[in-house]
Coordinates of C-alpha atoms and ligand atoms in Angstrom, one line a residue:
X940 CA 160.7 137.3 25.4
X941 CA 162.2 134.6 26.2
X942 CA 162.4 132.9 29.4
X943 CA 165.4 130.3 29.1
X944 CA 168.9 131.7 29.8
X945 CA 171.2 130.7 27.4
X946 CA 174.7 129.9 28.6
X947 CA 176.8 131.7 26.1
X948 CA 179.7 131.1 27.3
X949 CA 182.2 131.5 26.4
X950 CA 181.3 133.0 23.1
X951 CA 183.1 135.5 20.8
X952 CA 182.0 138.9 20.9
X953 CA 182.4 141.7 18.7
X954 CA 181.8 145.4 19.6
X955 CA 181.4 147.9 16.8
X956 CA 181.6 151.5 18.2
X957 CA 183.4 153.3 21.1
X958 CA 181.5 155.9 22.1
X959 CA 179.1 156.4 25.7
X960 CA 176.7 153.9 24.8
X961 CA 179.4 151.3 23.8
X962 CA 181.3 151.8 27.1
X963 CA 178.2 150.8 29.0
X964 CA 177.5 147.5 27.0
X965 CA 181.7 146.6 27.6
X966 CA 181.1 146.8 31.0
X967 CA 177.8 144.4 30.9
X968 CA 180.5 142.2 28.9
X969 CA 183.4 142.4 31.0
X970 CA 181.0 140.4 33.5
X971 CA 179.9 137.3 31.3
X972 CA 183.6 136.4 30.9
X973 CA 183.2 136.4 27.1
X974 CA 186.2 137.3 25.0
X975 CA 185.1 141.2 23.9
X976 CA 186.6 142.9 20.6
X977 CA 185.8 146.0 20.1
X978 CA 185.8 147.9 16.8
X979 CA 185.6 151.5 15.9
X980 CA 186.4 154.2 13.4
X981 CA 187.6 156.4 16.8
X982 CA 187.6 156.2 20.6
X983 CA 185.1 158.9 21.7
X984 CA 184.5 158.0 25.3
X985 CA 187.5 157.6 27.9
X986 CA 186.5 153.8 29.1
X987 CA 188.2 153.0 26.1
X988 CA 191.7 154.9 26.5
X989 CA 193.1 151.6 28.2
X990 CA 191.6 149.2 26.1
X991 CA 192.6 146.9 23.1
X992 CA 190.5 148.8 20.4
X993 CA 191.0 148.4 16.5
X994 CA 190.5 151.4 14.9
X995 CA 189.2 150.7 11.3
X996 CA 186.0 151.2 9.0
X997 CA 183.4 148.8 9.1
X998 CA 183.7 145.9 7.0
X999 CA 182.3 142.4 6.4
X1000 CA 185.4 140.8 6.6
X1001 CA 185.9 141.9 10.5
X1002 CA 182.7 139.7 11.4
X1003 CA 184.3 136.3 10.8
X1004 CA 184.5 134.2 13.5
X1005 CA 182.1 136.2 16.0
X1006 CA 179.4 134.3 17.4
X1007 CA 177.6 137.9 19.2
X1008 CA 177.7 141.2 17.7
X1009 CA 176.9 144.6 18.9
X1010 CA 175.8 147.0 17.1
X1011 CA 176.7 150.5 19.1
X1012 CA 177.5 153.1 16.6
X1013 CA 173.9 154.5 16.4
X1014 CA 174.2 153.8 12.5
X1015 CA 171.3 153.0 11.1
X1016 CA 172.2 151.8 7.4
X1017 CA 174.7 149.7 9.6
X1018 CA 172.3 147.7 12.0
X1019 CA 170.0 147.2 8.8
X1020 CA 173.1 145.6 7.2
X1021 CA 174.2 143.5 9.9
X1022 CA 170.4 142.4 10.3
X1023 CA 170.3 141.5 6.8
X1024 CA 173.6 139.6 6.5
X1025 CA 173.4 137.5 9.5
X1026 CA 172.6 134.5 8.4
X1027 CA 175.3 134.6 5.5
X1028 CA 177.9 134.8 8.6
X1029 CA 176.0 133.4 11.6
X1030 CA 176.0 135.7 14.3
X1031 CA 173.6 136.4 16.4
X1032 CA 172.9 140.7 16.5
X1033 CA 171.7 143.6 18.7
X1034 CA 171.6 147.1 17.3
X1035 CA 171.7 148.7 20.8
X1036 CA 168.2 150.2 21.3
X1037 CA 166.5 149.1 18.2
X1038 CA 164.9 146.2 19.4
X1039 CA 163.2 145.1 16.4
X1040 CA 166.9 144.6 15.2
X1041 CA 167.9 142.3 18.0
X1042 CA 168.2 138.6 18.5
X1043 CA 169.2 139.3 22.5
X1044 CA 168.6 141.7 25.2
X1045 CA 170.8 143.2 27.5
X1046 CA 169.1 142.6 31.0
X1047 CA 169.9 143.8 34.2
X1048 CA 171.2 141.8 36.5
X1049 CA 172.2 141.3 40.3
X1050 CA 174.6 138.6 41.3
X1051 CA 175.4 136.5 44.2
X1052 CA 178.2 134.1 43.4
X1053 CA 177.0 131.7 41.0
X1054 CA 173.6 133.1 41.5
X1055 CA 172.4 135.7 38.6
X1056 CA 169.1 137.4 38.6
X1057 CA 168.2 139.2 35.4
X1058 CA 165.7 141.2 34.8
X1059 CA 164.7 142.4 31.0
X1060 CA 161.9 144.6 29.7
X1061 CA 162.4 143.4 26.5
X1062 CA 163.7 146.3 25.2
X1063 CA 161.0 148.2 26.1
X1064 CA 162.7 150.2 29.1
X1065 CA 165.9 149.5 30.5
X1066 CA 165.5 152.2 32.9
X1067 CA 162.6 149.9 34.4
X1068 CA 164.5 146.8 34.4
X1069 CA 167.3 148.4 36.5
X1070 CA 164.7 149.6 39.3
X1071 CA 163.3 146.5 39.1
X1072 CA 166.8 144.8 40.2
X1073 CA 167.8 147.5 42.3
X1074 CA 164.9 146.7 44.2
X1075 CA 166.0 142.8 44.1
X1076 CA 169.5 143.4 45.1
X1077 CA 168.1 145.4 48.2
X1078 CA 167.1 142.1 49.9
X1079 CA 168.8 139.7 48.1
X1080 CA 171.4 138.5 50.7
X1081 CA 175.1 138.6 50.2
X1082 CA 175.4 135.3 52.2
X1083 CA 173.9 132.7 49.2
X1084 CA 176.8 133.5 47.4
X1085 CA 178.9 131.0 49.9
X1086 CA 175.8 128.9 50.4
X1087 CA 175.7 128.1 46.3
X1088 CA 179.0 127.3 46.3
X1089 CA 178.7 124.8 49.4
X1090 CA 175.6 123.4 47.4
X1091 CA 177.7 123.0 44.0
X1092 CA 180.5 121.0 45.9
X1093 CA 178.1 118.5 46.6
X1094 CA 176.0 118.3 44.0
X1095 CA 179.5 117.2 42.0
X1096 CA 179.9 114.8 44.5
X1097 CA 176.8 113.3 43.8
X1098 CA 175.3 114.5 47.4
X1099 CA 171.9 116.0 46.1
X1100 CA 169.5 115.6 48.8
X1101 CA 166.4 118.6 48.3
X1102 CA 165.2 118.4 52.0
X1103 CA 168.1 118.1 54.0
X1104 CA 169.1 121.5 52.1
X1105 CA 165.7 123.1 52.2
X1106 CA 166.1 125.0 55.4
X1107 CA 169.7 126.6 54.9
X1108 CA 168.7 127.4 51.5
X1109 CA 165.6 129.1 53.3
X1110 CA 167.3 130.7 56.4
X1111 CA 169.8 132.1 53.8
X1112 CA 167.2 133.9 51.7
X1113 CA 166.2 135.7 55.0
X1114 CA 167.7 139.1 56.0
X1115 CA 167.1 141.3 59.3
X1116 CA 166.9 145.3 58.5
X1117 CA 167.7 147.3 61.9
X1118 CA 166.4 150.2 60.0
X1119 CA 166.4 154.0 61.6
X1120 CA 163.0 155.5 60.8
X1121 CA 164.0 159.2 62.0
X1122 CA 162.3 160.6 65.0
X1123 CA 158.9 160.9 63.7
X1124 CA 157.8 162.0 59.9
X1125 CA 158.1 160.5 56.5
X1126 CA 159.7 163.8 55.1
X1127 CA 162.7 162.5 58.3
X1128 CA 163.1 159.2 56.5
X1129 CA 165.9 158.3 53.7
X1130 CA 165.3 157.1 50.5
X1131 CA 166.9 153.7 51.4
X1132 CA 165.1 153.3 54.7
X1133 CA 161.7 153.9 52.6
X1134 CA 162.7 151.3 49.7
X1135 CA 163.8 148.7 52.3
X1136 CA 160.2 149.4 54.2
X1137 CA 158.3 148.8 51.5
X1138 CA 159.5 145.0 50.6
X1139 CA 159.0 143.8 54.2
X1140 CA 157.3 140.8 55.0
X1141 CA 157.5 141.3 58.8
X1142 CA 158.2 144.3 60.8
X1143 CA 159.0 144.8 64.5
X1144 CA 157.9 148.3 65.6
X1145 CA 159.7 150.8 68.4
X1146 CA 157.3 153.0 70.0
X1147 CA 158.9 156.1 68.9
X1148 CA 158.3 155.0 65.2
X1149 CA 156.1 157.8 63.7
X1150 CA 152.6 156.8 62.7
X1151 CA 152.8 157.4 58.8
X1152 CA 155.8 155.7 58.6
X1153 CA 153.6 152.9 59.6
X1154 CA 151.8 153.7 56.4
X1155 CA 154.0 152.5 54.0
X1156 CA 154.2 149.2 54.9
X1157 CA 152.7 146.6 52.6
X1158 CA 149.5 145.2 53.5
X1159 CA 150.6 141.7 53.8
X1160 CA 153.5 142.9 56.5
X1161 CA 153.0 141.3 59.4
X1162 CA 153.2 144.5 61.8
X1163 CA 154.5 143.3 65.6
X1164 CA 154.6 146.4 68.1
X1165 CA 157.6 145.0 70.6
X1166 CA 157.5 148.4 73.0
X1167 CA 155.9 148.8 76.0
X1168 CA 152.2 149.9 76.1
X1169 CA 149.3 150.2 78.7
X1170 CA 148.1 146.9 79.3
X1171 CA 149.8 145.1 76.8
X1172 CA 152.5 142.7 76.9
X1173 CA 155.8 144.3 76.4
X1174 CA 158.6 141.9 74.6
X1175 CA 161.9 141.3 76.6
X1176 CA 165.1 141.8 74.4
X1177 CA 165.5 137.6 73.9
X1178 CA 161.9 137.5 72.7
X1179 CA 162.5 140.3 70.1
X1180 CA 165.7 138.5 68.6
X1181 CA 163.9 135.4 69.1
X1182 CA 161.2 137.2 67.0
X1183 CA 164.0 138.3 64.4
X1184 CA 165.6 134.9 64.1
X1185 CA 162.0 132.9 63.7
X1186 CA 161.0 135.1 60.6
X1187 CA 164.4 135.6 59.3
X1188 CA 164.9 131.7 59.1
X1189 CA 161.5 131.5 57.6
X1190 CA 163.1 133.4 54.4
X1191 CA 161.6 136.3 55.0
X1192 CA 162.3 140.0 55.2
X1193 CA 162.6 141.2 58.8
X1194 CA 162.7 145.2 59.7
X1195 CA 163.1 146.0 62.8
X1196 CA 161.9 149.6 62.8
X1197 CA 163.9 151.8 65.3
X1198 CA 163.2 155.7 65.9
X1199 CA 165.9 158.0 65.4
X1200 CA 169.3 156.6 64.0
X1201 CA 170.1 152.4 65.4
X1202 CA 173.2 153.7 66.3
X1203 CA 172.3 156.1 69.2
X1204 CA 171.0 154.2 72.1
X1205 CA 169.1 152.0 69.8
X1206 CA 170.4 148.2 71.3
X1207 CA 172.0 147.5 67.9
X1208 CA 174.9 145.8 69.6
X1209 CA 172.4 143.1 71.3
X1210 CA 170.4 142.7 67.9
X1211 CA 172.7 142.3 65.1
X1212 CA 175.6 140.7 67.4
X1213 CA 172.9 138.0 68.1
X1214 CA 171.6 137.4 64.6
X1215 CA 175.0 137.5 62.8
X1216 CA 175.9 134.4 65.7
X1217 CA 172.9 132.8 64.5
X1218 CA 174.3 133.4 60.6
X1219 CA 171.6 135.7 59.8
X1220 CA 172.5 138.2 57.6
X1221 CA 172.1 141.7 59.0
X1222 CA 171.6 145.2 57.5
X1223 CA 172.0 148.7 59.2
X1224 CA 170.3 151.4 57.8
X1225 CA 170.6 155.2 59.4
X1226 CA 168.2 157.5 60.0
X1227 CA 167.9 161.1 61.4
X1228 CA 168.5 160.9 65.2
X1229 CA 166.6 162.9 67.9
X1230 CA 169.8 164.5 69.0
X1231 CA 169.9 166.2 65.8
X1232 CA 166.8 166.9 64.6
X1233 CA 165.8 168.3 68.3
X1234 CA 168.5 170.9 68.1
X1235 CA 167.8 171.6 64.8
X1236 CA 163.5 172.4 65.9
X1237 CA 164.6 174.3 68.6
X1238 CA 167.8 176.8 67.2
X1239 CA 170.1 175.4 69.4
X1240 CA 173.5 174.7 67.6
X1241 CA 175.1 172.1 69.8
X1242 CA 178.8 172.7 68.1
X1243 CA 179.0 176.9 68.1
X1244 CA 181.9 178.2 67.2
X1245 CA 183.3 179.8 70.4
X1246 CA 180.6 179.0 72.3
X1247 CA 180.6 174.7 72.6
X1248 CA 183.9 172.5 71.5
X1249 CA 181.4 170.0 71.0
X1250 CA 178.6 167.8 72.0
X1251 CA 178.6 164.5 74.1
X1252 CA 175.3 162.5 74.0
X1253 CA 174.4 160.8 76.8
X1254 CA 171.2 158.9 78.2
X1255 CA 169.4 159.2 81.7
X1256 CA 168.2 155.5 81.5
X1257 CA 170.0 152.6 81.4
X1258 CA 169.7 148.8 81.5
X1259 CA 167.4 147.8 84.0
X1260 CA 165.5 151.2 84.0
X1261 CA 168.2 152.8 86.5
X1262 CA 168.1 156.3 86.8
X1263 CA 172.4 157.5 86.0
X1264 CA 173.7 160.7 85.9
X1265 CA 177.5 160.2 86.2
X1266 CA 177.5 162.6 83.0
X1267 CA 176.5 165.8 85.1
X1268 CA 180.3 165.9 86.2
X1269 CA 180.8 166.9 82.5
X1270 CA 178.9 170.1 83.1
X1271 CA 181.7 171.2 85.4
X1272 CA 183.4 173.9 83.5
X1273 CA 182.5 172.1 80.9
X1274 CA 183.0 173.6 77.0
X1275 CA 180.6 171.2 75.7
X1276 CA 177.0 171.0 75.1
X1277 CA 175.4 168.1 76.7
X1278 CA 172.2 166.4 74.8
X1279 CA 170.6 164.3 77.1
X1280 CA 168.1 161.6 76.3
X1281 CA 165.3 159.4 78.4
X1282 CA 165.8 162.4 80.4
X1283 CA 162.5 164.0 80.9
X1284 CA 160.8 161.6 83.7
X1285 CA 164.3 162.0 85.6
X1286 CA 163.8 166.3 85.3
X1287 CA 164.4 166.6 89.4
X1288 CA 166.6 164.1 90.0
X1289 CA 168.8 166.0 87.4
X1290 CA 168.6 169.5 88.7
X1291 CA 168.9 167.5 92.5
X1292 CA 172.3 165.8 90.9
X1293 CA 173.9 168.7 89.9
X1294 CA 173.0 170.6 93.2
X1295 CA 175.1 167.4 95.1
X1296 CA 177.9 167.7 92.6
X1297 CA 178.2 171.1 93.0
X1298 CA 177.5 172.0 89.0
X1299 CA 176.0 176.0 88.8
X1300 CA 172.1 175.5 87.9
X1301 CA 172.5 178.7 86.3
X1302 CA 173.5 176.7 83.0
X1303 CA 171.0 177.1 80.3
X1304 CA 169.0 173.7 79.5
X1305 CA 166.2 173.1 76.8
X1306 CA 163.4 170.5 77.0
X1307 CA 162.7 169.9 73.3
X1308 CA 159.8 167.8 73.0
X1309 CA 157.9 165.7 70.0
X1310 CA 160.5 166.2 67.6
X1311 CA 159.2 166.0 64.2
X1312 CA 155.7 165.8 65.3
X1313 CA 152.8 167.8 64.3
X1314 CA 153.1 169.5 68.0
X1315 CA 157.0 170.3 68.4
X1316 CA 157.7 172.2 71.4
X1317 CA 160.7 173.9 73.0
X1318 CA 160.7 174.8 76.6
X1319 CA 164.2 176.9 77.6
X1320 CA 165.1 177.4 80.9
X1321 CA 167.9 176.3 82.8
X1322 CA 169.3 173.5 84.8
X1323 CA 168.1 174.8 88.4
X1324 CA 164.0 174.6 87.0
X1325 CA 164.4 171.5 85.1
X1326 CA 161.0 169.9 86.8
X1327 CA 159.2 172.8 86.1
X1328 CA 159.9 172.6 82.2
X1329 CA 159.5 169.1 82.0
X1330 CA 155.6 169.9 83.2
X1331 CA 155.4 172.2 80.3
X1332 CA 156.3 169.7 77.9
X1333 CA 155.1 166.3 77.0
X1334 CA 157.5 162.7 76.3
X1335 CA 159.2 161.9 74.2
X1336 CA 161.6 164.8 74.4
X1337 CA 165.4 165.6 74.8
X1338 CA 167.4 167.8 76.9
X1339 CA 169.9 170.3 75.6
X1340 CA 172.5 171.6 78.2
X1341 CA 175.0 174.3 77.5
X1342 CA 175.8 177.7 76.7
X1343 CA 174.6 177.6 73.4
X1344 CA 171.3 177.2 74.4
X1345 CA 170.6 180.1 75.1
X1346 CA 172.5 181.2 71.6
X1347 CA 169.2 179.6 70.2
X1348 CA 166.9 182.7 71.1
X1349 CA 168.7 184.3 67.9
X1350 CA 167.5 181.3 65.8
X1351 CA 164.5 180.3 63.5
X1352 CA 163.0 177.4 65.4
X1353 CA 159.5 174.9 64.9
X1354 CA 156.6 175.1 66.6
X1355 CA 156.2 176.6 70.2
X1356 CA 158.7 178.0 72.2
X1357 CA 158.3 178.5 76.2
X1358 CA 160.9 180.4 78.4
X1359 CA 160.9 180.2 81.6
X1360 CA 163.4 182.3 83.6
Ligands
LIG898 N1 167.7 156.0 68.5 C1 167.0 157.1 69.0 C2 167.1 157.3 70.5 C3 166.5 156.2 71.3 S1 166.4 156.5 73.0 C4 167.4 158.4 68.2 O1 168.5 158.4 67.6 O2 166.7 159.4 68.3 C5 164.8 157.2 73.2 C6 164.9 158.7 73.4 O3 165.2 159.4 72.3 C7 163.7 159.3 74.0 O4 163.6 159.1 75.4 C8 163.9 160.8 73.7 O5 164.8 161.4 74.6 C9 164.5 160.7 72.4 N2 163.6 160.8 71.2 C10 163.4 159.9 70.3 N3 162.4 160.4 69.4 C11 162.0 161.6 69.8 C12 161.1 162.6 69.4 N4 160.4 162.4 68.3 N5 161.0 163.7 70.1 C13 161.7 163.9 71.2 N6 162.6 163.0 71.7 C14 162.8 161.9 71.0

């Protein structure tokens, strides 16, 4: 193998074949820029319907004048020829997976402006080569396409000073992952949110982030748990970005592991708003919210047909750890099914609430508690006992109000299920 790109361009390239194979080398070529001519005894693949192909028999007289040929027809007296004859009309040749008939490899690549990774196996496996760069590309940020191209402009101008461009170069290659770990187990976590754990270099951990999610970071993470715990210090939102912007600008690969999905009261505004001002790149991953998964543990369907025109989400706990309920007036005739989070230390305030606004307590509610846990539990009652099923129950949980909760008696559900009348 060998380790010095060549730049080849712009060379002349010659295709032989049209077929599957064929249309997936074109498309490598289309990238390099390099003049591509492509020739075949027949089109058998439809990339080709809208290009420029000659359709002819192989003949020596068609490689004049190419510096690169390509050898897709899956002939094999034909790559021995065009090995053989090379010399007589200097070109340089790869029979497409014979690599002891190949002067070049295709690699795979990832790009960023100017900026090419390329990763071969020699032949060996491309299948390997393109995990390998799709595990590159996943934290290789977008933003060093711009920076390259500020670097170039003065390097022709003669401006090429290493240290003064060290640290944007550096805070460039950093990227912050606000990644949604689901609300507890790995089988809850996407494939993307799994890759993307495994190449961190620092991670900043949510309390509701499941333990064997934990697991799968690398060794050499750096693991920071930012949540509140007895006794320990408990990070303020400004240390946490000023946590994210330190190791981002560092170079490194920040997650910041979130429980459920970022986007349901997960503070993603606050984080990523911050970071992009700071020119950080950012990337938000989903993940299986609470909301969903709870309902899905317990039976209850929180969009029945004829039963709930939808679901509104809504927290007990906002900023400054008040204690809201503005949302009970939704219960009020309402045709919706209300999931409630951060609602289980509140349980007789609630049920107190919706005695003052007048709402019937005779609405079904469910407490569903350790979502996704090894202990799931479902405690159904109704809106007027609220207190009572929270002690049943243990944090963190959510809080199903509605009609169709009690629909759920008809469903599967996981774990234990409490009623209480
Ligand atoms: N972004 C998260 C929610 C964060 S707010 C999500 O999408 O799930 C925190 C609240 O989510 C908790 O108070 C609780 O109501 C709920 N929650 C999160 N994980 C939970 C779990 N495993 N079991 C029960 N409730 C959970």
């Amino acid at each position: 193998m060998n380790p010095l790109p060549l730049a080849l361009t712009p060379k002349k390239i010659l295709l032989i074949g049209a077929g599957k194979v064929a249309a997936q080398k074109a498309r490598a070529i289309l990238e390099s820029d390099c003049p591509l001519f492509i020739l075949a005894k027949e089109v058998r693949d439809d990339y080709f319907l809208d290009k420029e192909v000659k359709l002819a028999p192989f003949s020596p007289q068609e490689l004049e004048g190419f510096d690169l040929i390509i050898d897709a027809t899956g002939d094999e007296a034909l790559g021995r020829w065009l090995w053989e004859h090379k010399k007589e009309y200097r070109y340089w040749l790869n029979v497409v997976d014979v690599p002891a008939l190949c002067d070049f490899y295709f690699s795979a690549t990832v790009r960023r402006g100017d900026l090419c990774v390329s990763v071969s196996s020699g032949g060996a496996s491309p299948t390997l080569a393109q995990g390998v760069r799709d595990k590159i590309a996943r934290f290789l940020p977008s933003l060093l396409a711009p920076l390259l191209n500020r670097l170039k402009e003065e390097r022709q101008k003669g401006r090429i000073d290493p240290k003064s461009a060290l640290p944007s170069i550096q805070k460039a290659l950093g990227k912050v992952f606000l990644i949604g770990c689901g609300p507890h187990s790995v089988g809850n976590l996407t494939l993307k949110a799994l890759e993307t754990i495994e190449i961190l270099d620092v991670a900043l951990i949510d309390a509701l982030v499941g333990e064997e999610i934990l697991n799968l970071l690398s060794p050499q993470c750096l693991q920071i748990s930012v949540s509140k715990q007895k006794g320990c210090h408990s990070y303020t939102q400004e240390e946490i970005n000023g946590l994210m912007l330190r190791y981002a600008k560092e170079g490194l690969n920040v997650g910041r592991l979130k429980g459920g999905d970022p986007m349901v009261f997960g503070r993603v505004a606050e984080e990523a708003g911050f970071l992009m001002e700071q020119g950080i790149e950012v990337e938000l991953l989903s993940g299986v919210t609470s909301f969903l998964a709870g309902c899905l543990q317990s039976g209850i369907t929180p969009t029945l047909r004829g039963v709930s025109a939808g679901a509104l989400v809504v927290s007990a706990h906002l900023k400054e750890s008040r204690f809201h309920d503005e949302w009970l007036a939704w219960l009020k005739d309402s045709p919706y099914t209300l999931v409630v989070l951060m609602a289980h230390s509140f349980a007789r305030e609630i049920t107190l609430g919706a005695k003052n606004r007048g709402v019937p307590l005779t609405i079904p509610a469910a407490f569903v508690s350790k979502i996704d846990s090894p202990s799931p539990k479902s405690v159904i009652g109704n809106l007027g006992c609220l207190e009572e099923m929270a002690k049943e129950c243990e944090k963190p949980a959510i809080l199903v109000i509605g009609e169709a909760v009690k629909e759920s008696l008809r469903m599967p559900y996981v774990g234990e299920r409490v009623i209480l009348e």
